[in-house]
Short mmCIF file of C-alpha atoms (C1' of nucleotides) in Angstrom, two decimals:
data_model
loop_
_atom_site.label_atom_id
_atom_site.label_comp_id
_atom_site.label_asym_id
_atom_site.label_seq_id
_atom_site.Cartn_x
_atom_site.Cartn_y
_atom_site.Cartn_z
CA MET A 1 -28.40 -4.74 -9.06
CA ALA A 2 -27.24 -6.71 -6.03
CA PRO A 3 -26.26 -4.55 -3.07
CA GLN A 4 -22.59 -3.80 -3.45
CA SER A 5 -20.17 -4.38 -0.65
CA PRO A 6 -18.08 -1.37 0.36
CA ARG A 7 -15.11 -3.12 -1.16
CA ASP A 8 -16.80 -3.44 -4.53
CA LYS A 9 -18.01 0.13 -4.41
CA ILE A 10 -14.50 1.39 -3.75
CA VAL A 11 -12.89 -0.73 -6.45
CA HIS A 12 -15.54 0.30 -8.94
CA ALA A 13 -15.17 3.99 -8.17
CA ALA A 14 -11.39 3.75 -8.15
CA MET A 15 -11.31 2.06 -11.55
CA GLU A 16 -13.19 4.98 -12.99
CA LEU A 17 -11.34 7.72 -11.14
CA PHE A 18 -7.85 6.35 -11.68
CA TRP A 19 -8.69 6.04 -15.36
CA LEU A 20 -10.13 9.56 -15.50
CA LYS A 21 -7.64 11.50 -13.38
CA GLY A 22 -4.76 9.12 -12.71
CA TYR A 23 -3.67 7.54 -9.46
CA ASN A 24 -1.86 10.45 -7.84
CA SER A 25 -4.50 12.98 -8.78
CA THR A 26 -7.31 10.90 -7.32
CA SER A 27 -7.65 11.72 -3.64
CA ILE A 28 -9.14 9.52 -0.97
CA ALA A 29 -11.70 12.28 -0.57
CA ASP A 30 -12.68 11.80 -4.24
CA LEU A 31 -13.25 8.11 -3.60
CA LEU A 32 -15.26 8.82 -0.45
CA SER A 33 -17.58 11.33 -2.06
CA ARG A 34 -18.10 9.06 -5.05
CA THR A 35 -18.90 6.02 -2.91
CA GLN A 36 -20.70 7.86 -0.08
CA LEU A 37 -18.52 6.09 2.43
CA ASN A 38 -16.55 7.45 5.35
CA SER A 39 -12.81 7.38 5.51
CA GLY A 40 -12.85 4.84 8.33
CA SER A 41 -14.83 2.37 6.22
CA LEU A 42 -12.42 2.69 3.35
CA TYR A 43 -9.43 2.21 5.61
CA HIS A 44 -11.15 -0.74 7.23
CA VAL A 45 -11.18 -2.48 3.83
CA PHE A 46 -7.98 -1.11 2.32
CA PRO A 47 -5.17 -0.26 4.75
CA SER A 48 -3.74 2.32 2.37
CA LYS A 49 -4.33 4.06 -0.92
CA GLN A 50 -1.87 1.72 -2.58
CA ASP A 51 -4.00 -1.22 -1.53
CA VAL A 52 -6.88 0.33 -3.43
CA LEU A 53 -4.63 0.42 -6.47
CA ILE A 54 -3.80 -3.24 -5.96
CA GLY A 55 -7.51 -4.03 -5.74
CA VAL A 56 -8.10 -2.18 -9.00
CA LEU A 57 -5.29 -3.99 -10.81
CA GLU A 58 -6.58 -7.33 -9.53
CA ALA A 59 -10.04 -6.46 -10.78
CA TYR A 60 -8.68 -5.71 -14.24
CA ARG A 61 -6.67 -8.90 -14.17
CA ASP A 62 -9.63 -11.02 -13.12
CA GLY A 63 -12.09 -9.31 -15.44
CA ILE A 64 -10.24 -9.40 -18.74
CA GLN A 65 -12.49 -12.11 -20.17
CA GLU A 66 -15.89 -10.62 -19.33
CA MET A 67 -14.94 -6.97 -19.48
CA LEU A 68 -12.72 -6.93 -22.53
CA LEU A 69 -12.47 -10.05 -24.65
CA GLU A 70 -16.04 -11.36 -24.64
CA PRO A 71 -17.62 -8.02 -25.61
CA ALA A 72 -15.14 -7.58 -28.44
CA TRP A 73 -15.25 -11.15 -29.70
CA GLY A 74 -18.95 -11.85 -29.41
CA ALA A 75 -19.59 -11.89 -33.12
CA VAL A 76 -16.16 -12.71 -34.49
CA ASP A 77 -14.75 -16.13 -35.32
CA ASP A 78 -11.78 -15.52 -37.58
CA PRO A 79 -8.73 -15.50 -35.31
CA ILE A 80 -6.95 -12.63 -37.03
CA GLU A 81 -10.15 -10.59 -37.21
CA LYS A 82 -10.50 -11.16 -33.48
CA ILE A 83 -7.30 -9.21 -32.98
CA PHE A 84 -8.61 -6.30 -34.99
CA ALA A 85 -12.02 -6.57 -33.33
CA LEU A 86 -10.28 -6.05 -30.00
CA LEU A 87 -8.43 -3.06 -31.36
CA ASN A 88 -11.70 -1.75 -32.69
CA GLY A 89 -13.09 -1.98 -29.17
CA TYR A 90 -10.36 0.42 -28.10
CA ARG A 91 -11.22 2.65 -31.03
CA THR A 92 -14.78 2.86 -29.78
CA MET A 93 -13.60 3.87 -26.33
CA ILE A 94 -11.34 6.53 -27.81
CA VAL A 95 -14.20 8.01 -29.79
CA GLU A 96 -16.68 7.79 -26.92
CA SER A 97 -14.29 9.63 -24.63
CA ASP A 98 -13.63 12.41 -27.16
CA CYS A 99 -10.10 11.14 -27.62
CA THR A 100 -9.20 11.40 -23.98
CA TYR A 101 -9.13 7.64 -23.59
CA GLY A 102 -5.99 6.14 -22.15
CA CYS A 103 -5.47 2.45 -21.53
CA PRO A 104 -5.89 2.18 -17.76
CA ILE A 105 -2.98 -0.19 -17.39
CA GLY A 106 -0.67 1.70 -19.72
CA SER A 107 -1.42 5.01 -18.05
CA LEU A 108 -0.73 3.60 -14.60
CA ALA A 109 2.42 1.90 -15.86
CA LEU A 110 3.82 5.23 -16.98
CA GLU A 111 2.45 7.33 -14.12
CA LEU A 112 3.95 5.24 -11.33
CA HIS A 113 7.63 5.89 -11.49
CA GLU A 114 8.81 3.84 -8.56
CA PRO A 115 6.11 1.27 -8.09
CA ASP A 116 6.08 -1.19 -5.27
CA PRO A 117 7.07 -4.65 -6.52
CA GLN A 118 3.56 -6.00 -6.01
CA VAL A 119 2.10 -3.19 -8.08
CA ARG A 120 4.64 -3.66 -10.83
CA ALA A 121 4.00 -7.37 -10.89
CA LEU A 122 0.27 -6.74 -11.32
CA LEU A 123 0.87 -4.27 -14.13
CA ALA A 124 3.11 -6.80 -15.85
CA GLN A 125 0.56 -9.54 -15.30
CA ASN A 126 -2.16 -7.46 -16.88
CA PHE A 127 -0.01 -6.93 -19.96
CA GLU A 128 0.90 -10.59 -19.97
CA ASN A 129 -2.74 -11.70 -19.91
CA TRP A 130 -3.57 -9.34 -22.75
CA THR A 131 -0.78 -10.61 -24.98
CA ALA A 132 -1.58 -14.19 -24.04
CA ALA A 133 -5.08 -13.66 -25.42
CA ILE A 134 -3.62 -12.35 -28.67
CA GLU A 135 -1.23 -15.26 -28.75
CA THR A 136 -4.07 -17.77 -28.78
CA CYS A 137 -5.50 -15.93 -31.79
CA LEU A 138 -2.16 -16.21 -33.55
CA ALA A 139 -1.96 -19.90 -32.72
CA ASP A 140 -5.48 -20.37 -34.09
CA ALA A 141 -4.44 -18.62 -37.29
CA GLY A 142 -2.13 -21.57 -37.90
CA ARG A 143 -0.69 -21.79 -41.40
CA ARG A 144 -1.98 -18.38 -42.44
CA LEU A 145 1.15 -17.02 -40.78
CA PRO A 146 4.68 -18.05 -41.75
CA ALA A 147 5.84 -21.19 -39.97
CA ASN A 148 8.72 -19.46 -38.23
CA THR A 149 6.53 -16.67 -36.79
CA ASP A 150 7.37 -15.80 -33.18
CA HIS A 151 3.85 -15.70 -31.77
CA ARG A 152 4.84 -14.17 -28.47
CA ALA A 153 6.81 -11.37 -30.08
CA LEU A 154 4.04 -10.67 -32.57
CA ALA A 155 1.41 -10.62 -29.81
CA GLN A 156 3.52 -8.15 -27.86
CA PHE A 157 3.81 -6.09 -31.01
CA VAL A 158 0.03 -5.87 -31.18
CA LEU A 159 0.01 -4.51 -27.63
CA THR A 160 2.79 -2.12 -28.59
CA ALA A 161 0.77 -0.83 -31.53
CA MET A 162 -2.33 -0.43 -29.37
CA GLU A 163 -0.57 1.44 -26.58
CA GLY A 164 1.38 3.65 -28.94
CA GLY A 165 -1.70 4.37 -31.00
CA VAL A 166 -3.79 5.22 -27.94
CA MET A 167 -1.06 7.51 -26.63
CA GLN A 168 -0.79 9.46 -29.86
CA ALA A 169 -4.55 9.66 -30.41
CA ARG A 170 -4.93 11.10 -26.94
CA THR A 171 -2.07 13.55 -27.26
CA HIS A 172 -3.33 14.87 -30.58
CA ARG A 173 -6.99 14.47 -29.62
CA ASP A 174 -7.54 12.73 -32.95
CA VAL A 175 -8.51 9.08 -33.53
CA ALA A 176 -6.81 9.18 -36.89
CA TYR A 177 -3.50 8.55 -35.14
CA PHE A 178 -4.89 5.35 -33.68
CA ASP A 179 -6.40 4.39 -37.01
CA ARG A 180 -3.09 4.80 -38.77
CA ALA A 181 -1.33 2.63 -36.21
CA VAL A 182 -3.95 -0.08 -36.73
CA ALA A 183 -3.71 0.29 -40.50
CA GLN A 184 0.04 -0.22 -40.34
CA LEU A 185 -0.44 -3.29 -38.19
CA ARG A 186 -3.02 -4.55 -40.66
CA ALA A 187 -0.52 -4.06 -43.48
CA HIS A 188 2.04 -6.02 -41.49
CA PHE A 189 -0.37 -8.92 -41.06
CA LYS A 190 -1.22 -8.80 -44.75
CA LEU A 191 2.44 -9.04 -45.68
CA LEU A 192 2.85 -11.93 -43.26
CA GLU A 193 -0.13 -13.78 -44.74
CA GLU A 194 1.22 -13.25 -48.24
CA ALA A 195 4.63 -14.47 -47.19
CA ALA A 196 3.02 -17.57 -45.67
CA LYS A 197 1.09 -18.23 -48.87
CA SER A 198 4.02 -17.86 -51.23
CA LYS A 199 6.08 -20.36 -49.22
CA ALA A 200 3.30 -22.93 -49.12
CA MET B 1 30.78 25.45 -18.57
CA ALA B 2 29.36 28.94 -18.90
CA PRO B 3 27.57 30.21 -15.78
CA GLN B 4 23.98 29.12 -16.07
CA SER B 5 21.13 31.53 -15.69
CA PRO B 6 18.54 30.62 -13.06
CA ARG B 7 16.16 29.86 -15.89
CA ASP B 8 18.53 27.35 -17.45
CA LYS B 9 19.27 25.79 -14.10
CA ILE B 10 15.58 25.29 -13.40
CA VAL B 11 14.81 23.88 -16.83
CA HIS B 12 17.76 21.54 -16.64
CA ALA B 13 16.82 20.28 -13.18
CA ALA B 14 13.17 19.97 -14.14
CA MET B 15 13.98 17.93 -17.24
CA GLU B 16 15.77 15.44 -15.06
CA LEU B 17 13.28 15.39 -12.19
CA PHE B 18 10.14 15.23 -14.33
CA TRP B 19 11.73 12.34 -16.19
CA LEU B 20 12.78 10.61 -12.97
CA LYS B 21 9.71 11.15 -10.81
CA GLY B 22 7.05 12.57 -13.08
CA TYR B 23 5.50 16.03 -13.07
CA ASN B 24 3.08 15.71 -10.18
CA SER B 25 5.54 13.94 -7.94
CA THR B 26 8.21 16.58 -8.46
CA SER B 27 7.71 19.35 -5.93
CA ILE B 28 8.87 22.91 -6.23
CA ALA B 29 10.96 22.14 -3.15
CA ASP B 30 12.69 19.38 -5.13
CA LEU B 31 13.56 21.87 -7.85
CA LEU B 32 14.77 24.42 -5.32
CA SER B 33 17.08 22.04 -3.51
CA ARG B 34 18.45 20.70 -6.79
CA THR B 35 19.15 24.17 -8.16
CA GLN B 36 20.11 25.86 -4.86
CA LEU B 37 17.67 28.63 -5.61
CA ASN B 38 14.99 30.20 -3.43
CA SER B 39 11.35 29.93 -4.18
CA GLY B 40 11.12 33.62 -4.95
CA SER B 41 13.74 33.34 -7.68
CA LEU B 42 11.95 30.44 -9.27
CA TYR B 43 8.64 32.25 -9.18
CA HIS B 44 10.31 35.32 -10.59
CA VAL B 45 11.25 33.34 -13.70
CA PHE B 46 8.28 30.97 -13.92
CA PRO B 47 4.97 32.28 -12.58
CA SER B 48 3.74 28.78 -11.81
CA LYS B 49 4.80 25.16 -11.81
CA GLN B 50 3.03 24.65 -15.11
CA ASP B 51 5.23 27.30 -16.68
CA VAL B 52 8.24 25.22 -15.68
CA LEU B 53 6.65 22.31 -17.53
CA ILE B 54 6.17 24.50 -20.58
CA GLY B 55 9.81 25.53 -20.38
CA VAL B 56 10.83 21.88 -20.27
CA LEU B 57 8.68 20.93 -23.25
CA GLU B 58 10.06 23.87 -25.22
CA ALA B 59 13.58 22.76 -24.37
CA TYR B 60 12.87 19.27 -25.68
CA ARG B 61 11.28 20.73 -28.77
CA ASP B 62 14.19 23.05 -29.47
CA GLY B 63 16.85 20.48 -28.63
CA ILE B 64 15.73 17.50 -30.67
CA GLN B 65 18.52 17.93 -33.21
CA GLU B 66 21.48 18.26 -30.87
CA MET B 67 20.17 16.16 -28.02
CA LEU B 68 18.61 13.29 -29.90
CA LEU B 69 19.18 13.06 -33.62
CA GLU B 70 22.80 14.13 -34.02
CA PRO B 71 24.16 11.80 -31.32
CA ALA B 72 22.25 8.88 -32.80
CA TRP B 73 23.02 9.63 -36.42
CA GLY B 74 26.64 10.66 -36.14
CA ALA B 75 28.02 7.59 -37.84
CA VAL B 76 25.07 6.44 -39.91
CA ASP B 77 24.27 7.31 -43.50
CA ASP B 78 21.77 4.73 -44.67
CA PRO B 79 18.33 6.29 -44.17
CA ILE B 80 16.64 3.15 -42.90
CA GLU B 81 19.53 2.35 -40.61
CA LYS B 82 19.20 5.85 -39.22
CA ILE B 83 15.74 4.91 -37.96
CA PHE B 84 17.09 1.87 -36.19
CA ALA B 85 20.09 3.82 -34.92
CA LEU B 86 17.67 6.21 -33.24
CA LEU B 87 15.79 3.29 -31.71
CA ASN B 88 19.10 1.88 -30.57
CA GLY B 89 19.76 5.16 -28.79
CA TYR B 90 16.62 4.54 -26.78
CA ARG B 91 17.78 1.00 -26.12
CA THR B 92 20.97 2.38 -24.62
CA MET B 93 19.00 4.66 -22.33
CA ILE B 94 16.79 1.79 -21.24
CA VAL B 95 19.81 -0.33 -20.36
CA GLU B 96 21.66 2.53 -18.66
CA SER B 97 18.65 3.25 -16.47
CA ASP B 98 18.20 -0.40 -15.46
CA CYS B 99 15.01 -0.56 -17.46
CA THR B 100 13.36 2.31 -15.66
CA TYR B 101 13.65 4.56 -18.71
CA GLY B 102 10.48 6.17 -19.92
CA CYS B 103 10.28 8.53 -22.89
CA PRO B 104 9.97 11.93 -21.21
CA ILE B 105 7.33 13.12 -23.63
CA GLY B 106 5.34 9.90 -23.61
CA SER B 107 5.34 9.73 -19.83
CA LEU B 108 4.14 13.29 -19.52
CA ALA B 109 1.54 12.73 -22.21
CA LEU B 110 0.02 9.91 -20.18
CA GLU B 111 0.52 11.43 -16.76
CA LEU B 112 -1.26 14.71 -17.49
CA HIS B 113 -4.90 13.83 -17.77
CA GLU B 114 -6.39 17.23 -18.34
CA PRO B 115 -3.55 19.25 -19.76
CA ASP B 116 -3.82 22.90 -20.50
CA PRO B 117 -4.12 23.50 -24.26
CA GLN B 118 -0.65 25.02 -24.45
CA VAL B 119 0.86 22.00 -22.75
CA ARG B 120 -1.00 19.59 -24.99
CA ALA B 121 0.07 21.50 -28.06
CA LEU B 122 3.71 21.25 -26.96
CA LEU B 123 3.40 17.53 -26.33
CA ALA B 124 1.86 17.09 -29.77
CA GLN B 125 4.56 19.26 -31.34
CA ASN B 126 7.28 17.15 -29.76
CA PHE B 127 5.75 14.01 -31.22
CA GLU B 128 5.29 15.75 -34.54
CA ASN B 129 8.95 16.79 -34.72
CA TRP B 130 10.04 13.27 -33.89
CA THR B 131 7.94 11.69 -36.61
CA ALA B 132 8.95 14.41 -39.08
CA ALA B 133 12.57 13.37 -38.57
CA ILE B 134 11.65 9.75 -39.31
CA GLU B 135 9.68 10.88 -42.31
CA THR B 136 12.74 12.48 -43.89
CA CYS B 137 14.53 9.14 -43.49
CA LEU B 138 11.67 7.39 -45.25
CA ALA B 139 11.73 9.95 -48.03
CA ASP B 140 15.49 9.42 -48.38
CA ALA B 141 14.92 5.68 -48.65
CA GLY B 142 13.14 6.40 -51.92
CA ARG B 143 12.49 3.36 -54.08
CA ARG B 144 13.55 0.88 -51.43
CA LEU B 145 10.01 1.23 -50.09
CA PRO B 146 6.89 0.53 -52.15
CA ALA B 147 5.78 3.49 -54.20
CA ASN B 148 2.42 3.76 -52.45
CA THR B 149 3.94 3.84 -48.94
CA ASP B 150 2.29 6.39 -46.64
CA HIS B 151 5.42 7.96 -45.18
CA ARG B 152 3.60 9.87 -42.48
CA ALA B 153 1.68 6.84 -41.25
CA LEU B 154 4.80 4.69 -41.29
CA ALA B 155 6.79 7.31 -39.40
CA GLN B 156 4.06 7.48 -36.78
CA PHE B 157 4.18 3.72 -36.59
CA VAL B 158 7.87 3.89 -35.73
CA LEU B 159 7.01 6.22 -32.86
CA THR B 160 4.23 3.87 -31.85
CA ALA B 161 6.64 0.94 -31.75
CA MET B 162 9.16 2.94 -29.74
CA GLU B 163 6.66 4.18 -27.16
CA GLY B 164 4.98 0.81 -26.80
CA GLY B 165 8.32 -0.96 -26.55
CA VAL B 166 9.63 1.46 -23.94
CA MET B 167 6.43 1.09 -21.91
CA GLN B 168 6.61 -2.69 -21.85
CA ALA B 169 10.35 -2.82 -21.18
CA ARG B 170 9.84 -0.55 -18.21
CA THR B 171 6.85 -2.41 -16.85
CA HIS B 172 8.59 -5.76 -17.06
CA ARG B 173 12.02 -4.32 -16.20
CA ASP B 174 13.41 -6.20 -19.18
CA VAL B 175 14.91 -4.72 -22.38
CA ALA B 176 13.92 -7.83 -24.26
CA TYR B 177 10.41 -6.41 -24.61
CA PHE B 178 11.85 -3.37 -26.36
CA ASP B 179 14.11 -5.54 -28.49
CA ARG B 180 11.19 -7.65 -29.64
CA ALA B 181 9.22 -4.57 -30.63
CA VAL B 182 12.18 -3.32 -32.65
CA ALA B 183 12.67 -6.75 -34.21
CA GLN B 184 9.03 -6.80 -35.32
CA LEU B 185 9.43 -3.34 -36.82
CA ARG B 186 12.59 -4.52 -38.55
CA ALA B 187 10.67 -7.46 -39.99
CA HIS B 188 8.01 -5.06 -41.22
CA PHE B 189 10.62 -2.94 -43.01
CA LYS B 190 12.17 -6.06 -44.50
CA LEU B 191 8.83 -7.15 -45.90
CA LEU B 192 8.27 -3.65 -47.28
CA GLU B 193 11.67 -3.63 -48.95
CA GLU B 194 11.02 -7.06 -50.49
CA ALA B 195 7.62 -5.92 -51.71
CA ALA B 196 9.24 -2.87 -53.29
CA LYS B 197 11.84 -5.04 -55.03
CA SER B 198 9.40 -7.58 -56.42
CA LYS B 199 7.31 -4.84 -57.98
CA ALA B 200 10.31 -3.15 -59.58
"C1'" DG C 1 27.30 58.59 -5.11
"C1'" DC C 2 22.60 58.39 -5.96
"C1'" DT C 3 18.47 56.56 -7.96
"C1'" DG C 4 15.42 53.05 -9.97
"C1'" DG C 5 14.50 48.79 -11.73
"C1'" DA C 6 15.67 44.00 -11.80
"C1'" DC C 7 16.45 40.18 -9.15
"C1'" DT C 8 16.78 37.41 -4.52
"C1'" DT C 9 15.70 36.08 0.17
"C1'" DG C 10 13.15 32.82 3.00
"C1'" DA C 11 9.61 32.80 6.33
"C1'" DT C 12 4.75 32.43 5.79
"C1'" DT C 13 0.11 31.12 4.20
"C1'" DG C 14 -3.77 28.38 3.41
"C1'" DA C 15 -5.38 24.52 0.98
"C1'" DA C 16 -5.15 19.64 0.09
"C1'" DC C 17 -3.83 15.44 1.42
"C1'" DA C 18 -3.41 10.41 3.50
"C1'" DT C 19 -4.19 8.45 7.59
"C1'" DT C 20 -5.85 7.69 12.56
"C1'" DC C 21 -8.85 6.63 16.34
"C1'" DA C 22 -12.03 6.84 20.11
"C1'" DA C 23 -16.54 6.34 20.15
"C1'" DA C 24 -20.83 4.50 18.31
"C1'" DC C 25 -23.50 0.89 16.12
"C1'" DA C 26 -25.25 -3.72 14.42
"C1'" DA C 27 -26.45 -8.25 15.05
"C1'" DG C 28 -25.61 -13.15 16.04
"C1'" DA C 29 -24.55 -16.44 19.93
"C1'" DG C 30 -25.37 -17.81 24.49
"C1'" DC D 1 -30.75 -9.18 27.93
"C1'" DT D 2 -25.55 -9.31 27.41
"C1'" DC D 3 -21.42 -10.11 25.56
"C1'" DT D 4 -18.56 -10.28 21.41
"C1'" DT D 5 -17.00 -9.46 17.06
"C1'" DG D 6 -17.03 -6.90 13.03
"C1'" DT D 7 -18.11 -2.62 11.00
"C1'" DT D 8 -18.96 2.44 10.63
"C1'" DT D 9 -18.67 7.28 11.98
"C1'" DG D 10 -16.40 11.68 11.12
"C1'" DA D 11 -13.66 14.98 13.50
"C1'" DA D 12 -8.85 15.49 14.16
"C1'" DT D 13 -3.79 15.07 13.05
"C1'" DG D 14 0.37 16.09 11.02
"C1'" DT D 15 2.44 16.63 6.71
"C1'" DT D 16 3.29 18.33 2.18
"C1'" DC D 17 2.63 21.41 -1.23
"C1'" DA D 18 2.27 25.51 -4.57
"C1'" DA D 19 2.37 30.05 -4.19
"C1'" DT D 20 3.12 34.81 -1.88
"C1'" DC D 21 5.37 38.97 -0.46
"C1'" DA D 22 7.63 42.47 2.28
"C1'" DA D 23 12.16 43.34 2.82
"C1'" DG D 24 16.65 43.21 1.11
"C1'" DT D 25 20.60 43.20 -2.45
"C1'" DC D 26 22.74 44.32 -6.74
"C1'" DC D 27 24.23 47.12 -10.40
"C1'" DA D 28 23.58 50.24 -14.59
"C1'" DG D 29 23.12 54.78 -15.92
"C1'" DC D 30 23.32 59.28 -14.77
#
DNA sequence: GCTGGACTTGATTGAACATTCAAACAAGAG
DNA sequence: CTCTTGTTTGAATGTTCAATCAAGTCCAGC
């Protein structure tokens, strides 16, 4: 591995710690002990804790392709299956974390009650990029969906189902809640495909 | 109004403050200044801050009928419309809060990363009561839904749509995200009702 | 009107926290 | 070697916080 700059070390550690413990419950001291840096070095790179958060959100934003989509879509071509392959990626993370997994963006979005405009914009942008990826799948599905389908709304609904499913799975410590959300979404897509067929 | 006991005062203030600022960001001092009590009185009633949280979650659990369902369902009889009336209640709260509204239970569920078992059980119970209420609506809808409909899964999906919609509306500071989630859910119900009819 | 138990007062404690800064260090340019 | 610029060190600062407790008040029952 290439030697990491302090900046990269901090962002990397913060991504993990914010995900694990949340933003407010992660102290600067946590970040320092994890990165083996001194407080002065951290504050040389990031003027405040909030700037670390901004760095983390930018990293998620810039890494969505390599970190999220490519791993999930490696072996999948069918556009609608790509959507469920992505959801299955989340399922894996839920199981691997013993059902403590929370979407990093969703958790931050709900934890930060009065976010700075820049932070809120980055949260929104992360959601926007996610749904945009789903939207391209829906566009690729073409005539399999009814002609009047609102792709943007449906893509947002996929995010809705994911976030809601993750939240319930975590609260109940049981993947089955996530699975049921995905199954319902699957049923919805099936009904849409049937509706598209019968009108053709 | 009847004179409130210190306990009621604290729970009432904590419901509002936890909702407004979150659990971690609400200090005991915040609760004391809001309730005009002294720290000793608070600690006489609740041995720790977490016990205040438990009191709040119990209050939500015990108040779901009067606080949530009855106001939303006052004028509605149709079982499926009752579901959307409840969602419309959330819509009102989103608008009234300038799109800063977050479901109190959902926000706490995501904010608390390593909750005490009792706290987690109460969060889960709150979700469970909510979906149980939806489930009775689905049962009342009877043959309007396909015979093989999984009422529990569908009720959980309604919660999923609500939580996901609220999260996105808040992040983007725009009710339209909630509205689109509800519209998608409405479309899903419409497809289910059509499927039930065509099989009849 | 006295006693005992329940509640209240509010200053205090000690830990945790984000942030600062003067001093040290590294290394490339002249 | 020396100056300069960028980086690192880590002890120190001031604040905030949850929680404590000895002393005081209140009132019910006798």
